[in-house]
Amino acid sequence: MDTKQKKATAYWKENVRYLIILLSIWFLVSFGAGILFKETLNTIKVGGFGLGFWFAQQGAIYVFVILIFVYVRLMNKLDKKYGYDE
Amino acid sequence: MDVQSWTLLLVIISFTIYIGIAIWSRASSTSDFYIAGGHVPALANGLATAADWMSAASFLGMAGLLSFTGYDGSVYLMGWTGGYVLLALLLAPYLRKFGKFTVPDFIGDRYYSNITRSVAVVCALLVSFTYVAGQMRGVGLVFSRFLEVPINTGVMIGMIIVLFYAVLGGMKGITYTQVAQYCVLIFAFMVPAIFISIQMTGNPVPQLGMGAEVLGEEISLLDKLDGLSTDLGFTAYTDGSKAMIDVFCITAALMVGTAGLPHVIVRFFTVPNVRDARKSAGYALLFIAILYTTAPAVAVFARTNLLETVSDQPYEDMPPWFQKWETTGLIVFNDKNKDGLIQYVGDADKNELTVDPDITVLANPEIADLPNWVIALVAAGGLAAALSTAAGLLLVISTAISHDLIKKQWKPNISDRAELIFARLSAVVAVCIAGYFGINPPDFVAATVALAFGLAAASFFPAIILGIFYKKMNKEGATAGMVVGILIMLYYMLKFKFDMFGGGSEEDWWFGISPEGFGTVAMLLNFMVSLVISTFTKDPPEKVQQIVETIRLPKNAGRASSH
């Protein structure tokens, strides 16, 4: 493997690592908090909402938006680190 | 001014803006027509994607649906937003780097096969047509309700407008009209929501008002609504009645389906580079989230208002909006026990009132006694939502015909000018077909929208994901996966929605999963079939594996081209 190839593989590995972390959070706030653990979380009340219901109808969506912008930031940094930025 | 004059005024102003933009942004090449030349700024693309995405169903239907299903409606909220995370992280950047015009382009090239390409074209057409019919119907409904023209005339007016800017401007025209349409629709959605939130809770932010204490009472709005609902024999608003596994599967199917819809994916081909593709996905979801986090609040306000207004009240005392919607047949009152009072209860035998969920958003400003211009604004917003989505879908249809079929398979040597003419002609044909379905709606429109998501989830999503993340995926695996995914999805829908193949009721659902959620199962099956078949067949050629290597690196995305 030449250095160019090595660089590309390392970049891809880091990219996939970010994806796994971000998608785990994506799964936790929607399928986790909003569906699977909804009943348990509903016993906690925040701002008039049961927490499980809040995640299902509000919270998950806020987290989704944040996740994408975090991803954009991380990837811009990663591109720069490996010289793939334009 | 009365509601009708206000509506006419706002509709004329907004339509003039759309047409003006269309004339200003005419397409002069196929690149302009298919992907707006590839230089739409990230912010504009985010706005356009949001308008493209939010259809008449999101604008008019969703708050109503939530209002009548409570927690169960969460599947749509999470499903139709969570898909954008998948899109931004797993699809958009790589497809942009790949740099072609359409989704079948990617599938055809990545799987080096025209058969695979054709399967993708069929899926794209199927998904888009089922979707667009409902949009034209939505346009007709708004026209007929607010301007009192027959519904078919409404559909015709909508057709002419869409025809005008889709044919003239292609993607370029559509993109910039969608930017304007987003502004109209979000303003139209937020103004009544803010008004009603202040009226009911004193909090001007509907997202907070939804959980706040009711004005002048010591109880939070959600607790009050739960109480009202259970007193009348309905399920508590914040509890669902669907099985957890079904909620899980429907949410997953909608998320994955969203990420696999061709008219959404193609929007990410229009930005200059990979960096902007990522960023515009973020903007898109942000703009969508504004409406999608407000809708559940509107649903709670509307439901509480409705229960308080009608429950056990004398029929004679009903406000004027009640009679107005009664004449449309969307509110039906049947005084079963002849006591002159309205019993609106969960028990079907005793219930005397049926309310169509679709009227929630349209009737909400009237129910809350808001000024006439607000009611008219909602009409203009509904039109903007329906038109923007219809235009985006029509573009996918015309591109599939002129580019994926004519250019790529039938006449590869066709000139750019001739291809552009074909693209415009296909757009005309597509609008006419969509208009036909709008005027003669098949009675399965509602069912087929769910089918569209299931199909997209069962076909495109695995093929694209594997194409990017698994270098060794070959044409045999991907084609087999797509075919198996679609067929099993179609079979399940036809069996349980349309009573074919022996039909079946809820008890017969496999693993207790509804047809709406079955896309998740079909998608998993697609993944499995693809992986198994590919291990027993030949690896893809070295050149294709090279393509996969390049699309993983963001640099030098260049402008998309057909070569």
XYZ file of C-alpha atoms in Angstrom:
649
model
C 0.000 0.000 0.000
C 1.410 3.414 -0.957
C 1.043 6.432 1.325
C -1.858 7.868 -0.659
C -3.782 4.658 -0.201
C -2.859 4.507 3.492
C -4.090 8.052 4.021
C -7.403 7.237 2.330
C -7.904 4.136 4.479
C -7.136 6.015 7.694
C -9.542 8.805 6.710
C -12.290 6.304 5.987
C -11.746 4.506 9.314
C -12.133 7.725 11.274
C -15.197 8.642 9.241
C -16.843 5.296 10.016
C -16.020 5.706 13.705
C -17.840 9.064 13.765
C -20.805 7.477 11.999
C -21.082 4.695 14.568
C -21.007 7.137 17.486
C -23.489 9.589 15.957
C -25.893 6.886 14.778
C -25.876 5.270 18.234
C -27.108 8.574 19.660
C -29.650 8.787 16.822
C -30.957 5.352 17.795
C -30.972 6.059 21.530
C -33.041 9.261 21.430
C -35.672 7.970 18.987
C -36.042 4.212 19.229
C -34.663 4.148 22.772
C -36.124 7.114 24.651
C -39.152 7.657 22.379
C -40.277 4.033 22.018
C -38.553 1.257 23.985
C -38.074 3.063 27.311
C -40.946 5.487 26.922
C -43.029 4.148 29.824
C -40.151 4.347 32.311
C -39.154 7.830 31.174
C -42.757 9.064 31.378
C -42.544 8.819 35.163
C -40.151 11.762 34.997
C -41.980 15.036 34.366
C -40.224 17.970 32.704
C -41.995 21.218 31.752
C -45.419 19.559 31.817
C -44.326 16.644 29.609
C -43.699 13.010 30.443
C -40.075 12.650 29.347
C -40.720 9.658 27.036
C -43.573 11.448 25.280
C -41.430 14.583 25.007
C -38.616 12.666 23.320
C -41.054 11.050 20.879
C -42.721 14.305 19.831
C -40.052 16.965 20.443
C -36.698 15.921 21.877
C -35.659 13.370 19.270
C -36.140 15.947 16.499
C -33.982 18.547 18.276
C -31.229 15.973 18.770
C -31.404 14.965 15.084
C -30.751 18.558 14.003
C -27.835 18.883 16.414
C -26.382 15.537 15.255
C -26.169 16.657 11.629
C -24.443 19.928 12.504
C -21.990 18.105 14.787
C -21.271 15.706 11.914
C -20.668 18.642 9.552
C -18.165 20.130 12.002
C -16.365 16.850 12.648
C -16.076 16.069 8.947
C -14.848 19.537 8.036
C -12.090 19.107 10.609
C -11.307 15.613 9.377
C -11.139 16.770 5.750
C -8.656 19.435 6.778
C -6.533 17.018 8.786
C -6.128 14.723 5.787
C -5.956 17.491 3.194
C -9.199 16.560 1.472
C -10.747 19.979 2.011
C -11.382 22.346 -0.857
C -62.291 42.123 3.960
C -63.849 38.665 4.082
C -61.950 35.401 4.028
C -62.503 34.790 0.330
C -61.121 38.153 -0.828
C -58.114 37.744 1.462
C -57.488 34.261 0.095
C -57.756 35.425 -3.500
C -55.374 38.289 -2.803
C -52.744 36.132 -1.068
C -52.972 33.339 -3.653
C -52.555 35.799 -6.538
C -49.572 37.505 -4.890
C -47.816 34.233 -4.097
C -48.470 32.739 -7.548
C -47.129 35.886 -9.222
C -43.927 35.500 -7.235
C -43.564 31.836 -8.241
C -44.107 32.595 -11.924
C -41.748 35.566 -11.802
C -39.019 33.352 -10.345
C -39.660 30.711 -13.002
C -39.186 33.220 -15.807
C -36.017 34.588 -14.210
C -34.466 31.118 -13.822
C -35.056 29.389 -17.146
C -33.002 26.263 -17.839
C -30.697 26.364 -20.845
C -29.013 22.934 -20.618
C -29.797 19.467 -19.278
C -27.472 20.188 -16.354
C -29.628 23.244 -15.513
C -32.780 21.223 -15.994
C -31.782 18.178 -13.938
C -29.616 19.632 -11.171
C -29.836 23.440 -11.472
C -26.330 23.522 -12.964
C -24.889 22.171 -9.709
C -24.383 25.539 -8.079
C -27.203 26.005 -5.626
C -25.853 27.450 -2.331
C -26.209 25.158 0.720
C -28.707 27.442 2.462
C -30.965 27.737 -0.604
C -30.817 23.986 -1.088
C -31.785 23.459 2.546
C -34.831 25.707 2.119
C -35.777 24.059 -1.162
C -35.378 20.559 0.282
C -37.613 21.470 3.205
C -40.357 22.763 0.875
C -39.884 19.788 -1.430
C -40.226 17.433 1.512
C -43.167 19.012 3.301
C -46.177 18.135 1.232
C -49.854 18.876 1.561
C -49.893 15.876 3.896
C -47.320 17.445 6.255
C -48.884 20.874 6.140
C -52.584 20.033 6.240
C -52.684 16.446 7.399
C -50.070 15.812 10.041
C -51.279 18.001 12.896
C -54.739 16.502 12.377
C -53.401 12.985 12.394
C -51.464 13.662 15.607
C -54.494 15.298 17.123
C -56.548 12.137 16.652
C -53.859 9.559 17.440
C -51.844 11.223 20.229
C -48.673 9.309 21.017
C -49.155 6.880 18.104
C -48.637 9.800 15.714
C -45.053 10.104 16.970
C -44.022 7.551 14.332
C -44.502 10.237 11.668
C -42.662 12.918 13.627
C -39.602 10.777 14.308
C -39.819 8.838 11.047
C -39.977 11.820 8.744
C -37.181 13.708 10.493
C -34.843 10.898 11.577
C -34.466 9.887 7.942
C -32.492 13.082 7.365
C -29.808 11.940 9.780
C -29.365 8.806 7.664
C -29.423 10.914 4.530
C -26.811 13.362 5.811
C -24.462 10.769 7.298
C -24.811 7.799 4.967
C -25.948 8.988 1.549
C -25.799 12.657 0.588
C -22.018 13.310 0.702
C -21.104 10.182 -1.265
C -23.809 10.538 -3.883
C -22.754 14.146 -4.393
C -19.134 13.067 -4.843
C -20.270 10.458 -7.346
C -21.687 13.422 -9.277
C -24.374 12.204 -11.636
C -27.928 13.337 -12.279
C -30.202 10.694 -10.798
C -30.490 7.805 -8.349
C -30.815 5.194 -11.135
C -27.610 6.740 -12.565
C -25.755 5.802 -9.401
C -27.288 2.334 -9.189
C -26.698 1.649 -12.891
C -23.039 2.723 -12.787
C -22.160 1.274 -9.400
C -23.636 -2.075 -10.352
C -22.366 -1.902 -13.958
C -25.636 -3.207 -15.325
C -28.536 -1.822 -17.323
C -30.892 -4.386 -15.809
C -30.143 -3.054 -12.333
C -30.571 0.470 -13.707
C -33.975 -0.436 -15.137
C -35.132 -1.950 -11.842
C -34.151 1.349 -10.194
C -36.035 3.377 -12.831
C -39.197 1.340 -12.275
C -38.918 1.862 -8.509
C -38.360 5.615 -8.947
C -41.414 5.971 -11.192
C -43.606 3.843 -8.924
C -42.632 5.766 -5.801
C -43.022 9.206 -7.398
C -46.349 8.619 -9.136
C -48.058 7.240 -6.044
C -46.865 10.300 -4.208
C -47.735 13.003 -6.728
C -51.398 12.067 -7.166
C -52.093 13.012 -3.566
C -50.414 16.397 -4.029
C -52.604 17.417 -6.960
C -55.637 16.368 -4.930
C -54.434 18.599 -2.100
C -54.217 21.578 -4.445
C -57.768 20.898 -5.626
C -59.078 20.643 -2.044
C -57.627 23.975 -0.956
C -58.966 25.747 -4.025
C -62.441 24.297 -3.631
C -62.676 25.024 0.067
C -61.387 28.606 0.037
C -62.196 29.983 -3.385
C -65.338 27.927 -3.857
C -64.408 26.663 -7.305
C -65.120 23.027 -8.157
C -62.337 20.722 -7.013
C -61.449 19.739 -10.592
C -61.002 23.364 -11.644
C -58.664 23.679 -8.679
C -56.611 20.740 -9.887
C -56.436 22.265 -13.392
C -55.225 25.629 -12.082
C -52.573 23.836 -10.029
C -51.501 21.818 -13.059
C -51.045 24.907 -15.213
C -48.928 26.648 -12.585
C -46.695 23.612 -11.981
C -46.443 22.994 -15.712
C -45.307 26.533 -16.236
C -42.356 26.564 -13.894
C -41.378 22.910 -14.038
C -41.228 22.828 -17.831
C -39.606 26.221 -18.227
C -37.133 26.121 -15.385
C -36.589 22.453 -14.615
C -34.666 21.948 -11.384
C -33.354 25.513 -11.533
C -36.839 27.013 -11.620
C -38.164 24.546 -9.078
C -35.348 25.190 -6.607
C -35.882 28.920 -6.373
C -39.689 28.723 -6.341
C -39.359 26.182 -3.532
C -37.288 28.668 -1.543
C -40.154 31.154 -1.832
C -42.718 28.454 -1.103
C -40.933 27.448 2.085
C -41.148 31.024 3.363
C -44.869 31.175 2.582
C -45.707 27.824 4.124
C -43.722 28.195 7.329
C -45.127 31.685 7.954
C -48.630 30.358 7.304
C -48.123 27.470 9.712
C -46.485 29.424 12.531
C -48.751 32.475 12.744
C -51.935 30.643 13.811
C -49.913 28.296 16.032
C -48.387 31.219 17.929
C -51.756 32.989 18.247
C -53.438 29.886 19.646
C -50.568 29.113 21.993
C -50.873 32.588 23.495
C -54.656 32.236 23.749
C -54.499 28.928 25.577
C -51.355 29.102 27.692
C -49.995 32.632 27.457
C -46.734 31.217 26.097
C -45.848 32.502 22.601
C -43.640 29.476 21.776
C -45.977 26.619 20.756
C -43.292 23.994 21.533
C -43.321 25.163 25.167
C -47.012 26.042 25.276
C -47.792 22.413 24.515
C -46.579 21.395 27.974
C -47.402 24.624 29.830
C -50.197 25.265 32.294
C -53.590 26.188 30.879
C -54.276 29.907 31.319
C -56.277 30.494 34.511
C -56.114 26.838 35.586
C -53.711 24.918 37.790
C -53.214 22.011 35.434
C -50.820 21.474 32.531
C -52.355 21.282 29.074
C -51.253 17.705 28.433
C -52.596 16.467 31.789
C -55.863 18.224 31.107
C -56.125 16.635 27.652
C -55.294 13.192 29.044
C -58.064 13.684 31.604
C -60.624 14.889 29.037
C -59.766 11.976 26.732
C -60.015 9.204 29.317
C -63.245 10.699 30.763
C -64.827 10.324 27.334
C -63.536 6.785 26.877
C -60.686 7.576 24.446
C -57.123 6.367 25.067
C -55.112 8.893 27.092
C -53.503 11.310 24.614
C -49.932 10.625 25.704
C -50.436 6.822 25.631
C -50.560 4.911 22.411
C -52.788 2.047 21.371
C -50.376 0.492 18.876
C -48.084 -2.403 19.832
C -44.503 -1.384 20.593
C -43.025 -3.590 17.871
C -45.318 -1.943 15.304
C -44.421 1.578 16.458
C -40.767 0.579 16.202
C -41.107 -0.854 12.687
C -43.237 1.961 11.273
C -40.761 4.550 12.575
C -37.845 2.639 11.043
C -39.628 2.147 7.708
C -40.468 5.853 7.458
C -36.917 6.885 8.357
C -35.296 4.568 5.868
C -37.957 5.328 3.256
C -37.288 9.048 3.653
C -33.600 8.497 3.039
C -34.424 6.429 -0.055
C -36.873 8.791 -1.766
C -35.471 9.856 -5.149
C -36.941 13.376 -5.132
C -35.174 14.072 -1.839
C -31.853 12.462 -2.758
C -31.642 14.328 -6.056
C -31.697 17.670 -4.238
C -28.187 16.920 -2.957
C -26.863 16.687 -6.514
C -27.537 20.407 -6.951
C -24.919 21.804 -4.545
C -21.340 22.674 -5.609
C -19.407 20.196 -3.419
C -19.473 17.498 -0.743
C -19.035 19.972 2.099
C -22.161 21.838 0.969
C -24.085 18.575 0.569
C -23.523 17.792 4.254
C -24.305 21.315 5.346
C -27.483 21.621 3.296
C -28.824 18.384 4.831
C -28.424 20.069 8.214
C -30.229 23.200 7.040
C -32.982 21.108 5.472
C -33.684 19.262 8.712
C -33.530 22.482 10.729
C -36.192 24.087 8.503
C -38.303 20.931 8.561
C -37.975 20.663 12.343
C -39.550 24.109 12.798
C -42.808 22.768 11.370
C -42.468 19.264 12.772
C -42.006 20.391 16.360
C -44.877 22.886 16.052
C -47.338 20.376 14.588
C -47.651 18.283 17.784
C -48.369 21.488 19.711
C -51.057 22.497 17.203
C -52.474 18.988 17.558
C -52.791 19.314 21.338
C -54.370 22.788 21.130
C -56.834 21.660 18.462
C -57.817 18.484 20.291
C -58.428 20.283 23.576
C -60.412 23.011 21.822
C -62.514 20.466 19.970
C -63.335 18.351 23.043
C -64.227 21.423 25.087
C -66.348 22.959 22.330
C -68.468 19.970 21.360
C -68.581 17.520 24.233
C -72.084 17.275 25.727
C -73.061 20.627 24.272
C -76.422 21.312 22.593
C -76.230 20.950 18.806
C -78.003 24.327 18.342
C -75.246 26.204 20.150
C -72.473 25.099 17.809
C -70.373 27.939 16.329
C -70.625 28.799 12.590
C -67.511 26.787 11.578
C -69.268 23.634 12.727
C -72.093 24.031 10.219
C -69.695 25.135 7.481
C -67.665 21.938 7.744
C -70.824 19.877 8.151
C -71.894 20.937 4.647
C -68.625 19.549 3.261
C -69.341 16.230 4.932
C -66.105 16.340 6.891
C -67.972 16.749 10.166
C -70.919 14.394 10.624
C -73.315 14.544 13.578
C -75.850 11.794 14.131
C -78.025 12.312 17.208
C -78.452 8.654 18.119
C -80.219 9.124 21.445
C -82.195 12.189 20.267
C -81.265 14.371 23.238
C -80.018 17.275 21.109
C -76.612 17.090 22.803
C -73.402 16.010 21.113
C -71.937 12.854 22.609
C -68.381 12.573 21.350
C -67.033 9.455 23.068
C -64.629 6.567 22.549
C -67.380 3.921 22.517
C -68.335 3.500 18.833
C -71.953 2.521 19.637
C -72.651 5.666 21.641
C -70.484 8.097 19.673
C -72.499 10.637 17.656
C -69.806 12.726 16.003
C -67.192 11.965 13.380
C -64.593 14.556 12.494
C -62.222 14.138 9.558
C -58.660 14.704 10.876
C -57.773 16.566 7.666
C -59.765 19.647 8.645
C -57.734 20.307 11.798
C -55.218 22.726 10.311
C -57.720 24.412 7.996
C -60.392 24.837 10.650
C -58.066 25.618 13.542
C -57.855 29.406 12.928
C -61.649 29.575 12.676
C -62.140 27.512 15.815
C -59.767 29.835 17.666
C -61.525 32.923 16.224
C -58.445 34.336 14.492
C -58.669 37.230 12.003
C -59.635 36.532 8.374
C -56.196 37.175 6.928
C -54.761 34.364 9.071
C -57.314 31.904 7.682
C -56.453 33.026 4.128
C -52.754 32.667 4.891
C -53.259 29.018 5.784
C -54.831 28.436 2.381
C -51.856 30.027 0.599
C -49.504 27.942 2.753
C -51.318 24.718 1.905
C -51.027 25.520 -1.799
C -47.326 26.298 -1.459
C -46.736 22.973 0.301
C -48.635 20.944 -2.287
C -47.179 22.716 -5.335
C -43.558 22.531 -4.174
C -43.709 18.801 -3.536
C -45.596 18.096 -6.758
C -42.967 19.993 -8.774
C -40.085 18.094 -7.170
C -41.724 14.742 -7.875
C -42.579 15.653 -11.461
C -38.965 16.507 -12.073
C -37.860 13.052 -10.883
C -40.416 11.459 -13.192
C -39.400 13.475 -16.242
C -35.688 12.903 -15.523
C -36.241 9.170 -15.177
C -37.815 9.139 -18.632
C -35.586 11.553 -20.567
C -32.267 10.725 -18.895
C -32.394 7.210 -17.449
C -34.448 5.658 -20.222
C -33.963 7.706 -23.397
C -30.388 8.957 -22.958
C -28.891 6.038 -21.032
C -30.600 3.094 -22.670
C -32.428 3.942 -25.864
C -30.506 6.722 -27.663
C -27.089 7.244 -26.050
C -25.890 9.580 -28.819
C -28.652 12.115 -28.425
C -27.484 15.762 -28.218
C -27.872 17.850 -25.093
C -30.425 20.083 -26.822
C -32.558 17.148 -27.932
C -32.374 15.580 -24.472
C -33.571 18.873 -22.980
C -36.571 18.837 -25.328
C -37.352 15.275 -24.271
C -37.031 16.304 -20.620
C -39.561 19.106 -21.120
C -41.938 16.844 -23.026
C -41.770 14.189 -20.301
C -42.530 16.880 -17.739
C -45.670 17.826 -19.694
C -46.779 14.194 -19.894
C -46.049 13.641 -16.204
C -48.095 16.712 -15.191
C -51.032 15.495 -17.280
C -50.941 12.024 -15.721
C -50.652 13.519 -12.234
C -53.568 15.846 -13.027
C -55.644 12.917 -14.193
C -55.087 11.130 -10.898
C -55.846 14.354 -9.053
C -59.229 14.636 -10.786
C -60.009 10.911 -10.649
C -58.252 9.940 -7.422
C -57.855 6.208 -7.014
C -59.448 5.403 -3.645
C -56.168 3.967 -2.448
C -54.179 7.242 -2.427
C -53.769 7.268 1.329
C -52.677 3.641 1.333
C -50.230 4.114 -1.520
C -48.311 6.914 0.196
C -47.358 4.411 2.873
C -46.553 2.036 0.030
C -44.205 4.627 -1.483
C -42.158 4.735 1.725
C -42.168 0.979 2.091
C -41.017 0.560 -1.501
C -38.248 3.129 -1.175
C -37.072 1.468 2.042
C -37.237 -2.017 0.555
C -35.485 -1.169 -2.703
C -33.167 1.866 -2.913
C -31.841 2.212 0.581
C -29.960 -1.119 0.878
C -28.666 -0.921 -2.699
C -27.214 2.550 -2.158
C -25.816 1.872 1.325
C -24.117 -1.348 0.243
C -22.884 0.374 -2.898
C -21.027 2.911 -0.759
C -20.024 0.972 2.351
C -19.357 -2.501 0.951
C -16.874 -2.519 -1.882
C -17.454 -6.177 -2.762
C -21.179 -5.806 -3.341
C -21.843 -6.906 -6.924
C -24.655 -6.555 -9.427
C -26.072 -10.031 -8.766
C -26.458 -9.336 -5.052
C -27.889 -5.839 -5.396
C -30.378 -6.743 -8.126
C -31.607 -9.839 -6.309
C -31.937 -7.841 -3.101
C -33.953 -5.058 -4.728
C -36.260 -7.475 -6.543
C -36.895 -9.607 -3.441
C -37.380 -6.481 -1.286
C -39.932 -4.890 -3.610
C -41.840 -8.088 -4.318
C -42.261 -9.069 -0.692
C -43.290 -5.495 0.157
C -45.846 -5.431 -2.670
C -47.143 -8.858 -1.655
C -47.623 -7.804 1.965
C -49.325 -4.530 1.024
C -51.622 -6.162 -1.524
C -52.513 -8.957 0.880
C -53.304 -6.830 3.913
C -54.358 -3.514 2.332
C -56.166 -4.615 -0.796
C -57.382 -8.061 0.224
C -55.557 -9.946 -2.513
C -53.810 -13.335 -2.096
C -56.447 -14.380 0.413
C -56.336 -11.108 2.372
C -56.118 -11.189 6.140
C -56.884 -9.098 9.198
C -54.792 -7.632 11.971
C -54.425 -10.992 13.738
C -52.731 -12.423 10.650
C -49.984 -9.776 10.447
C -46.541 -11.344 10.541
C -44.946 -10.712 13.965
C -47.742 -8.176 14.624
C -46.281 -5.714 12.129
C -48.666 -3.552 10.088
C -48.209 -3.052 6.313
C -46.955 0.501 7.078
C -44.133 -0.940 9.157
C -43.361 -3.889 6.926
C -40.883 -1.860 4.882
C -38.449 -2.453 7.749
C -38.718 -6.219 7.371
C -38.489 -6.010 3.574
C -35.399 -3.814 3.895
C -33.667 -6.273 6.235
C -34.515 -9.068 3.823
C -33.041 -7.043 0.956
C -29.801 -6.604 2.922
C -29.612 -10.311 3.727
C -30.335 -11.519 0.194
C -27.803 -9.042 -1.251
C -25.053 -10.143 1.130
C -25.659 -13.869 0.719
C -25.892 -13.796 -3.093
C -22.818 -11.576 -3.431
C -20.627 -14.023 -1.492
C -21.471 -16.802 -3.967
C -20.987 -14.719 -7.127
C -18.105 -12.904 -8.782
C -16.585 -9.784 -7.187
C -17.310 -6.520 -9.002
C -14.675 -5.466 -11.571
C -11.572 -3.620 -10.326
C -12.781 -0.424 -12.006
C -16.001 -0.386 -9.989
C -14.133 -1.011 -6.735
C -12.018 1.999 -7.709
C -15.187 4.121 -8.063
C -16.174 3.154 -4.510
C -12.742 4.259 -3.259
C -13.120 7.656 -4.917
C -16.635 8.433 -3.727
C -15.461 7.936 -0.146
C -13.063 10.880 -0.434
C -14.678 14.302 -0.561
C -12.105 16.184 -2.651
C -12.611 17.257 -6.272
C -16.289 16.488 -6.532
C -16.437 18.774 -9.553
C -19.655 19.556 -11.351
C -22.029 16.714 -12.027
C -22.072 15.527 -15.593
C -23.704 12.856 -17.670
C -20.374 11.363 -18.765
